CSV table of C-alpha atoms in Angstrom, one decimal:
chain,number,residue,atom,x,y,z
A,1,UNK,CA,53.2,259.9,87.7
A,2,UNK,CA,56.9,258.7,88.7
A,3,UNK,CA,56.8,255.0,90.1
A,4,UNK,CA,60.5,253.6,91.6
A,5,UNK,CA,60.3,249.9,92.6
A,6,UNK,CA,63.1,248.2,94.2
A,7,UNK,CA,64.1,244.3,93.6
A,8,UNK,CA,62.6,244.6,90.6
A,9,UNK,CA,63.5,240.5,89.6
A,10,UNK,CA,62.4,239.5,93.2
A,11,UNK,CA,59.5,237.0,93.8
A,12,UNK,CA,57.1,240.2,94.7
A,13,UNK,CA,59.3,243.1,92.2
A,14,UNK,CA,58.8,241.4,89.4
A,15,UNK,CA,54.7,241.4,89.5
A,16,UNK,CA,55.0,244.8,90.5
A,17,UNK,CA,56.8,246.0,87.7
A,18,UNK,CA,54.4,244.0,85.2
A,19,UNK,CA,51.4,245.3,87.1
A,20,UNK,CA,52.8,248.6,86.6
A,21,UNK,CA,53.5,248.3,83.3
A,22,UNK,CA,50.3,246.8,82.2
A,23,UNK,CA,48.6,249.5,84.0
A,24,UNK,CA,50.4,251.9,81.6
A,25,UNK,CA,53.0,253.4,83.8
A,26,UNK,CA,56.7,253.3,82.6
A,27,UNK,CA,58.3,252.5,86.2
A,28,UNK,CA,61.9,253.4,87.4
A,29,UNK,CA,63.4,250.1,88.2
A,30,UNK,CA,66.1,250.2,91.0
A,31,UNK,CA,68.5,247.2,90.1
A,32,UNK,CA,72.1,246.0,91.6
A,33,UNK,CA,72.1,244.2,88.0
A,34,UNK,CA,69.8,245.6,85.3
A,35,UNK,CA,71.8,243.1,83.0
A,36,UNK,CA,69.4,240.3,84.3
A,37,UNK,CA,65.9,241.9,83.8
A,38,UNK,CA,64.1,240.4,81.0
A,39,UNK,CA,64.5,242.2,77.7
A,40,UNK,CA,60.8,242.9,77.8
A,41,UNK,CA,61.0,244.6,81.1
A,42,UNK,CA,64.3,247.2,79.9
A,43,UNK,CA,61.9,247.4,76.5
A,44,UNK,CA,59.0,248.9,78.5
A,45,UNK,CA,60.7,250.5,81.8
A,46,UNK,CA,63.9,253.4,82.5
A,47,UNK,CA,66.9,251.3,85.0
A,48,UNK,CA,68.9,252.9,87.3
A,49,UNK,CA,71.7,250.7,88.8
A,50,UNK,CA,72.1,251.3,91.9
A,51,UNK,CA,72.8,249.2,95.2
A,52,UNK,CA,70.4,249.5,97.6
A,53,UNK,CA,72.9,249.6,100.7
A,54,UNK,CA,74.3,252.5,99.3
A,55,UNK,CA,72.4,255.9,100.5
A,56,UNK,CA,74.0,258.5,98.1
A,57,UNK,CA,72.9,256.2,95.2
A,58,UNK,CA,69.5,255.3,96.4
A,59,UNK,CA,68.9,259.3,96.5
A,60,UNK,CA,70.0,259.9,93.7
A,61,UNK,CA,68.6,257.4,91.7
A,62,UNK,CA,64.7,258.3,93.0
A,63,UNK,CA,65.0,262.3,92.6
A,64,UNK,CA,61.8,263.2,90.8
A,65,UNK,CA,60.0,260.1,91.9
A,66,UNK,CA,56.5,260.5,93.0
A,67,UNK,CA,56.2,256.9,95.1
A,68,UNK,CA,58.5,254.1,96.0
A,69,UNK,CA,58.0,250.2,96.2
A,70,UNK,CA,60.5,249.5,98.7
A,71,UNK,CA,62.5,246.2,99.7
A,72,UNK,CA,65.1,245.7,102.4
A,73,UNK,CA,67.5,243.4,100.0
A,74,UNK,CA,67.8,240.0,100.9
A,75,UNK,CA,71.6,239.3,102.8
A,76,UNK,CA,73.7,236.6,103.0
A,77,UNK,CA,76.5,238.3,105.7
A,78,UNK,CA,77.5,237.3,109.1
A,79,UNK,CA,75.1,240.4,110.2
A,80,UNK,CA,71.5,240.6,108.3
A,81,UNK,CA,70.4,243.5,110.9
A,82,UNK,CA,73.2,245.3,110.2
A,83,UNK,CA,72.8,245.3,106.6
A,84,UNK,CA,69.0,245.9,107.4
A,85,UNK,CA,69.8,249.3,108.9
A,86,UNK,CA,72.3,250.0,106.1
A,87,UNK,CA,69.2,249.2,103.8
A,88,UNK,CA,66.8,251.7,106.1
A,89,UNK,CA,69.4,254.4,106.3
A,90,UNK,CA,68.9,254.6,102.3
A,91,UNK,CA,65.3,254.4,102.0
A,92,UNK,CA,64.7,256.9,105.1
A,93,UNK,CA,67.0,259.8,103.3
A,94,UNK,CA,65.3,259.5,100.0
A,95,UNK,CA,61.7,259.8,101.1
A,96,UNK,CA,63.2,262.5,103.3
A,97,UNK,CA,65.6,264.3,101.0
A,98,UNK,CA,63.3,263.7,97.4
A,99,UNK,CA,60.1,264.6,99.7
A,100,UNK,CA,58.2,261.1,98.1
A,101,UNK,CA,54.8,261.7,98.3
A,102,UNK,CA,54.1,257.6,99.1
A,103,UNK,CA,56.4,254.6,99.9
A,104,UNK,CA,54.9,251.3,100.0
A,105,UNK,CA,57.6,249.4,102.5
A,106,UNK,CA,57.1,245.4,102.1
A,107,UNK,CA,57.5,244.1,105.2
A,108,UNK,CA,56.3,241.0,107.4
A,109,UNK,CA,53.9,239.7,109.9
A,110,UNK,CA,56.0,239.3,113.2
A,111,UNK,CA,57.2,243.1,112.6
A,112,UNK,CA,54.7,244.3,115.3
A,113,UNK,CA,56.9,242.4,118.1
A,114,UNK,CA,59.6,245.2,116.9
A,115,UNK,CA,61.7,242.7,118.9
A,116,UNK,CA,62.5,239.1,119.3
A,117,UNK,CA,61.9,237.7,116.0
A,118,UNK,CA,64.8,237.1,114.3
A,119,UNK,CA,65.4,238.4,111.0
A,120,UNK,CA,61.9,240.4,111.1
A,121,UNK,CA,63.8,243.1,113.6
A,122,UNK,CA,65.5,244.2,110.7
A,123,UNK,CA,61.8,244.7,108.9
A,124,UNK,CA,60.2,246.1,111.9
A,125,UNK,CA,63.6,248.5,112.5
A,126,UNK,CA,62.7,249.9,108.5
A,127,UNK,CA,58.7,250.2,109.8
A,128,UNK,CA,60.4,252.6,112.5
A,129,UNK,CA,62.8,254.6,111.1
A,130,UNK,CA,59.8,255.2,108.1
A,131,UNK,CA,57.0,256.3,110.8
A,132,UNK,CA,59.7,258.6,111.9
A,133,UNK,CA,59.9,260.3,108.5
A,134,UNK,CA,56.1,261.6,109.3
A,135,UNK,CA,55.8,261.0,104.9
A,136,UNK,CA,52.9,258.5,103.7
A,137,UNK,CA,54.0,254.8,104.0
A,138,UNK,CA,52.2,251.9,103.9
A,139,UNK,CA,53.8,248.7,105.3
A,140,UNK,CA,52.6,245.3,104.0
A,141,UNK,CA,52.9,243.0,106.9
A,142,UNK,CA,52.9,239.5,104.6
A,143,UNK,CA,52.4,236.0,105.4
A,144,UNK,CA,54.7,232.9,104.5
A,145,UNK,CA,55.4,233.2,100.8
A,146,UNK,CA,54.6,229.9,98.7
A,147,UNK,CA,57.9,230.6,96.9
A,148,UNK,CA,59.6,229.7,99.8
A,149,UNK,CA,58.5,226.2,99.2
A,150,UNK,CA,61.2,226.6,96.2
A,151,UNK,CA,63.6,226.3,98.4
A,152,UNK,CA,62.9,222.8,99.5
A,153,UNK,CA,62.6,221.3,96.7
A,154,UNK,CA,65.1,218.5,97.6
A,155,UNK,CA,63.5,218.2,100.7
A,156,UNK,CA,60.3,217.7,98.8
A,157,UNK,CA,61.6,215.2,96.7
A,158,UNK,CA,62.6,213.3,99.5
A,159,UNK,CA,58.9,213.6,101.5
A,160,UNK,CA,59.9,215.2,103.9
A,161,UNK,CA,60.1,219.2,104.9
A,162,UNK,CA,62.2,220.3,107.8
A,163,UNK,CA,60.4,222.7,109.7
A,164,UNK,CA,61.1,224.0,113.3
A,165,UNK,CA,57.2,225.5,114.2
A,166,UNK,CA,54.6,222.8,115.1
A,167,UNK,CA,53.0,220.8,112.5
A,168,UNK,CA,49.5,222.2,113.8
A,169,UNK,CA,50.3,225.9,114.0
A,170,UNK,CA,48.1,227.7,111.7
A,171,UNK,CA,49.6,230.8,109.8
A,172,UNK,CA,49.2,233.0,107.1
A,173,UNK,CA,50.4,231.8,103.8
A,174,UNK,CA,50.2,234.1,101.0
A,175,UNK,CA,51.2,234.2,96.8
A,176,UNK,CA,54.0,236.8,95.8
A,177,UNK,CA,51.5,237.7,93.3
A,178,UNK,CA,49.3,238.6,95.7
A,179,UNK,CA,51.3,241.1,97.7
A,180,UNK,CA,52.4,242.6,94.1
A,181,UNK,CA,48.8,243.5,93.7
A,182,UNK,CA,48.3,245.3,96.8
A,183,UNK,CA,51.2,247.1,96.6
A,184,UNK,CA,50.3,248.5,93.3
A,185,UNK,CA,46.8,249.4,94.2
A,186,UNK,CA,48.6,251.4,96.9
A,187,UNK,CA,51.1,252.8,94.4
A,188,UNK,CA,48.7,254.2,92.0
A,189,UNK,CA,46.2,255.3,94.5
A,190,UNK,CA,46.0,259.2,96.2
A,191,UNK,CA,43.0,258.3,98.6
A,192,UNK,CA,45.2,257.5,101.4
A,193,UNK,CA,47.7,258.9,103.5
A,194,UNK,CA,49.8,259.1,106.9
A,195,UNK,CA,51.1,255.7,107.9
A,196,UNK,CA,49.0,252.5,106.9
A,197,UNK,CA,49.7,249.2,108.3
A,198,UNK,CA,47.7,246.4,105.8
A,199,UNK,CA,48.6,242.9,106.5
A,200,UNK,CA,48.4,240.0,103.3
A,201,UNK,CA,47.2,237.6,105.0
A,202,UNK,CA,46.6,234.9,101.5
A,203,UNK,CA,43.0,233.0,101.3
A,204,UNK,CA,43.5,231.4,104.7
A,205,UNK,CA,45.7,230.0,107.9
A,206,UNK,CA,46.9,226.5,107.2
A,207,UNK,CA,49.8,224.4,109.2
A,208,UNK,CA,52.3,223.1,107.9
A,209,UNK,CA,50.4,219.5,108.5
A,210,UNK,CA,48.3,221.4,106.0
A,211,UNK,CA,50.2,222.9,103.9
A,212,UNK,CA,51.9,219.6,103.1
A,213,UNK,CA,48.9,217.5,102.4
A,214,UNK,CA,48.2,220.0,99.6
A,215,UNK,CA,51.6,220.0,98.4
A,216,UNK,CA,51.4,216.3,97.8
A,217,UNK,CA,47.9,216.3,95.8
A,218,UNK,CA,49.1,219.3,93.8
A,219,UNK,CA,52.1,218.0,92.7
A,220,UNK,CA,51.8,214.3,92.9
A,221,UNK,CA,54.8,214.3,94.9
A,222,UNK,CA,54.0,212.7,98.2
A,223,UNK,CA,55.5,214.6,101.3
A,224,UNK,CA,54.9,215.3,104.8
A,225,UNK,CA,56.3,218.2,107.4
A,226,UNK,CA,58.9,217.1,109.6
A,227,UNK,CA,59.5,219.0,112.8
A,228,UNK,CA,62.8,219.4,113.9
A,229,UNK,CA,64.6,220.7,117.3
A,230,UNK,CA,66.2,224.0,116.7
A,231,UNK,CA,69.5,223.2,117.4
A,232,UNK,CA,69.5,220.3,114.3
A,233,UNK,CA,67.6,222.8,111.9
A,234,UNK,CA,70.6,225.2,113.1
A,235,UNK,CA,73.2,222.1,112.4
A,236,UNK,CA,71.6,222.1,109.1
A,237,UNK,CA,71.8,225.3,108.2
A,238,UNK,CA,75.2,225.7,108.9
A,239,UNK,CA,76.1,222.8,106.8
A,240,UNK,CA,74.5,224.0,103.9
A,241,UNK,CA,77.3,227.3,104.1
A,242,UNK,CA,74.7,229.9,105.9
A,243,UNK,CA,76.6,231.7,108.4
A,244,UNK,CA,76.3,231.9,112.0
A,245,UNK,CA,75.1,235.6,112.3
A,246,UNK,CA,72.4,234.7,109.5
A,247,UNK,CA,71.5,231.0,110.9
A,248,UNK,CA,70.2,232.6,114.2
A,249,UNK,CA,68.3,235.1,112.2
A,250,UNK,CA,66.8,232.5,110.4
A,251,UNK,CA,66.5,230.6,113.4
A,252,UNK,CA,64.6,233.5,115.2
A,253,UNK,CA,62.1,234.5,112.9
A,254,UNK,CA,60.3,230.9,113.7
A,255,UNK,CA,61.1,231.0,116.9
A,256,UNK,CA,60.1,234.3,117.4
A,257,UNK,CA,56.3,233.5,116.1
A,258,UNK,CA,55.8,230.2,117.4
A,259,UNK,CA,54.6,231.0,121.1
A,260,UNK,CA,50.7,232.5,121.0
A,261,UNK,CA,51.8,234.7,118.7
A,262,UNK,CA,48.4,236.5,117.0
A,263,UNK,CA,48.8,239.0,114.0
A,264,UNK,CA,48.0,242.3,114.9
A,265,UNK,CA,45.7,242.6,112.1
A,266,UNK,CA,43.1,239.8,111.9
A,267,UNK,CA,42.0,238.4,108.6
A,268,UNK,CA,39.1,240.7,106.6
A,269,UNK,CA,38.3,241.8,103.3
A,270,UNK,CA,41.3,244.0,103.2
A,271,UNK,CA,43.8,241.6,104.3
A,272,UNK,CA,42.7,238.4,102.7
A,273,UNK,CA,43.9,237.6,99.0
A,274,UNK,CA,42.9,235.3,96.9
A,275,UNK,CA,45.8,232.9,95.4
A,276,UNK,CA,45.3,229.6,96.8
A,277,UNK,CA,48.2,227.5,97.7
A,278,UNK,CA,46.6,223.9,95.8
A,279,UNK,CA,46.9,226.9,92.5
A,280,UNK,CA,50.0,228.0,93.4
A,281,UNK,CA,51.4,224.5,93.7
A,282,UNK,CA,49.9,222.9,90.4
A,283,UNK,CA,50.9,225.9,88.8
A,284,UNK,CA,54.1,226.5,89.7
A,285,UNK,CA,56.0,223.9,92.4
A,286,UNK,CA,54.8,221.1,90.1
A,287,UNK,CA,56.7,222.4,87.3
A,288,UNK,CA,60.1,222.1,89.7
A,289,UNK,CA,59.8,218.7,90.7
């Protein structure tokens, strides 16, 4: 079985690559910067240097591939949704022209809204485009990544994490490693076909207030969640150097999911994964503070 993996250095992708190697598969990794891959991975994987926005390059790199793990690459441009559209063109061409048997797409909770969720709208558009191919595809609707807290290290050290959601609004929190496990089992299993949507909700819903308490206890660094207005958060993001277009897309992800949003898929054994925020914060976040 030939399995291609995009974003092999990403929070999820690096775990996907390692799990496939442990399963006895020699994955094909699609990397814009192959030199950034760990030597241990380069020894156990085939590497294709490719920009995921380059449709011709992606098609060429995935010839002969049976299954594909696809992540729309992150962007810091003024037009993030335009970048998502370019990536979508690349994956759709690869899937159709190379007749891939299975595609696992890393999407997000909120993509079911299709419109009105900022940057998540780009993922929703990829879902729609992949569905239109009529091929076998699984959309993983992932919750809020634990690793997003690594972007807030200074705020955590300062004792206040800025957010724009209500501090008491519960949402799904998930470990990237658990997302990888779901992705790999889908990539390796031939026992499904057609269009599948699978939420990856983590072990439990948490409010930001609860998450801050867990982080405080696990790391020994007291912190609280500090709700900001949309405008204050927008000013802070712009001051950090983020483009205006990306700022609006990032703000939209939270503002689009805070008013009576309920995920399309409920919490079940299929959508629940095991790693707790407390375990991750103790093992990972604590070491960074």
